[in-house]
C-alpha cells in the first residue's frame, strides 16, 4: 500500500540556519507529491507541489523541494529559516492511478521549531 | 472572508451523543473531503465527494456519515460519539491537484 514516511517528528533549528525536512514514500509508480504547512490553530495550506517536469520545485516563503525518484524521496529545504516558519509540515502524495480522485495520503508530520 | 469555513470551531460532547460538523465553501469546487488529524498520525481521510450525488468512503469511515446538501455544503455526522473520535477535523476542497483546507473543528468526546 502507498505510504508516506516523514523521518523526523520534530526538528529544532536556530533562526537563520538552514533546514531540511525529510520525506520518503513507498510506491512503484509515478506519484504527485506535496508539502503542506499548518501554522498554530490554522488549517493546512499548500507550500509546493510536484506533478511533473523539473525535479526541483520552488514554493512559497522561500521553501523548495527536490523529487528523487531513485530514492523515492521528496525532501523540503530552506536555506535560512525565520521564527515565523515555526509550524507543522506535512508531506503528502496522490498515488498515480488513483483515478484522479485527488485523495491525499499524508505523512505523520514534522514540527519545525525555530529558536531565536 | 475565508473560502472554506467550518462550524463549530470547538465542541465538547458526551459519549453516545449525535453530533454534526458543518463545512461550507465559496470556491465553487465540486470536490470536498473530510479528514481527521491525530497527533503522530497526520491526516486521514474519512469521506470524500465529487458532487452532490457522488459520495465515497475514505480509509476510516466507520462510525461516521456524511451529507452533501449542495455543491457548497458538506456535513460530517457522528451518529453515536465515542471517546476515540476525539480529534481535530478538517474539511477541504480541491481543484487542479491542490487542496484548500478549512480552519478545523476541535472535537472532544467525554
mmCIF file of C-alpha atoms in Angstrom, chain A residues 1-4 93 103-107, chain B residues 33-38 41-48 56-64:
data_model
loop_
_atom_site.group_PDB
_atom_site.id
_atom_site.type_symbol
_atom_site.label_atom_id
_atom_site.label_comp_id
_atom_site.label_asym_id
_atom_site.label_seq_id
_atom_site.Cartn_x
_atom_site.Cartn_y
_atom_site.Cartn_z
ATOM 1 C CA UNK A 1 0.000 0.000 0.000
ATOM 2 C CA UNK A 2 1.058 3.521 -0.661
ATOM 3 C CA UNK A 3 2.570 5.181 2.384
ATOM 4 C CA UNK A 4 4.467 8.322 3.288
ATOM 5 C CA UNK A 93 1.108 12.067 -2.123
ATOM 6 C CA UNK A 103 -7.247 11.812 -2.416
ATOM 7 C CA UNK A 104 -4.170 12.626 -0.383
ATOM 8 C CA UNK A 105 -2.092 10.243 1.718
ATOM 9 C CA UNK A 106 -0.302 12.214 4.433
ATOM 10 C CA UNK A 107 2.842 11.586 6.379
ATOM 11 C CA UNK B 33 -13.210 15.992 1.706
ATOM 12 C CA UNK B 34 -13.350 15.303 5.425
ATOM 13 C CA UNK B 35 -10.162 14.404 7.333
ATOM 14 C CA UNK B 36 -9.310 13.827 10.945
ATOM 15 C CA UNK B 37 -5.955 14.755 12.445
ATOM 16 C CA UNK B 38 -4.439 12.905 15.384
ATOM 17 C CA UNK B 41 -0.702 10.108 12.655
ATOM 18 C CA UNK B 42 -1.034 13.009 10.259
ATOM 19 C CA UNK B 43 -4.370 13.443 8.497
ATOM 20 C CA UNK B 44 -6.561 10.526 7.498
ATOM 21 C CA UNK B 45 -9.401 10.640 5.003
ATOM 22 C CA UNK B 46 -12.905 9.913 6.318
ATOM 23 C CA UNK B 47 -15.146 10.637 3.306
ATOM 24 C CA UNK B 48 -14.951 12.468 0.018
ATOM 25 C CA UNK B 56 -17.258 7.836 -1.234
ATOM 26 C CA UNK B 57 -15.742 6.281 1.856
ATOM 27 C CA UNK B 58 -12.183 7.049 2.818
ATOM 28 C CA UNK B 59 -9.809 4.936 4.870
ATOM 29 C CA UNK B 60 -11.524 5.486 8.252
ATOM 30 C CA UNK B 61 -15.259 5.887 7.566
ATOM 31 C CA UNK B 62 -16.568 3.559 10.308
ATOM 32 C CA UNK B 63 -18.612 5.498 12.872
ATOM 33 C CA UNK B 64 -19.092 8.470 10.550
#
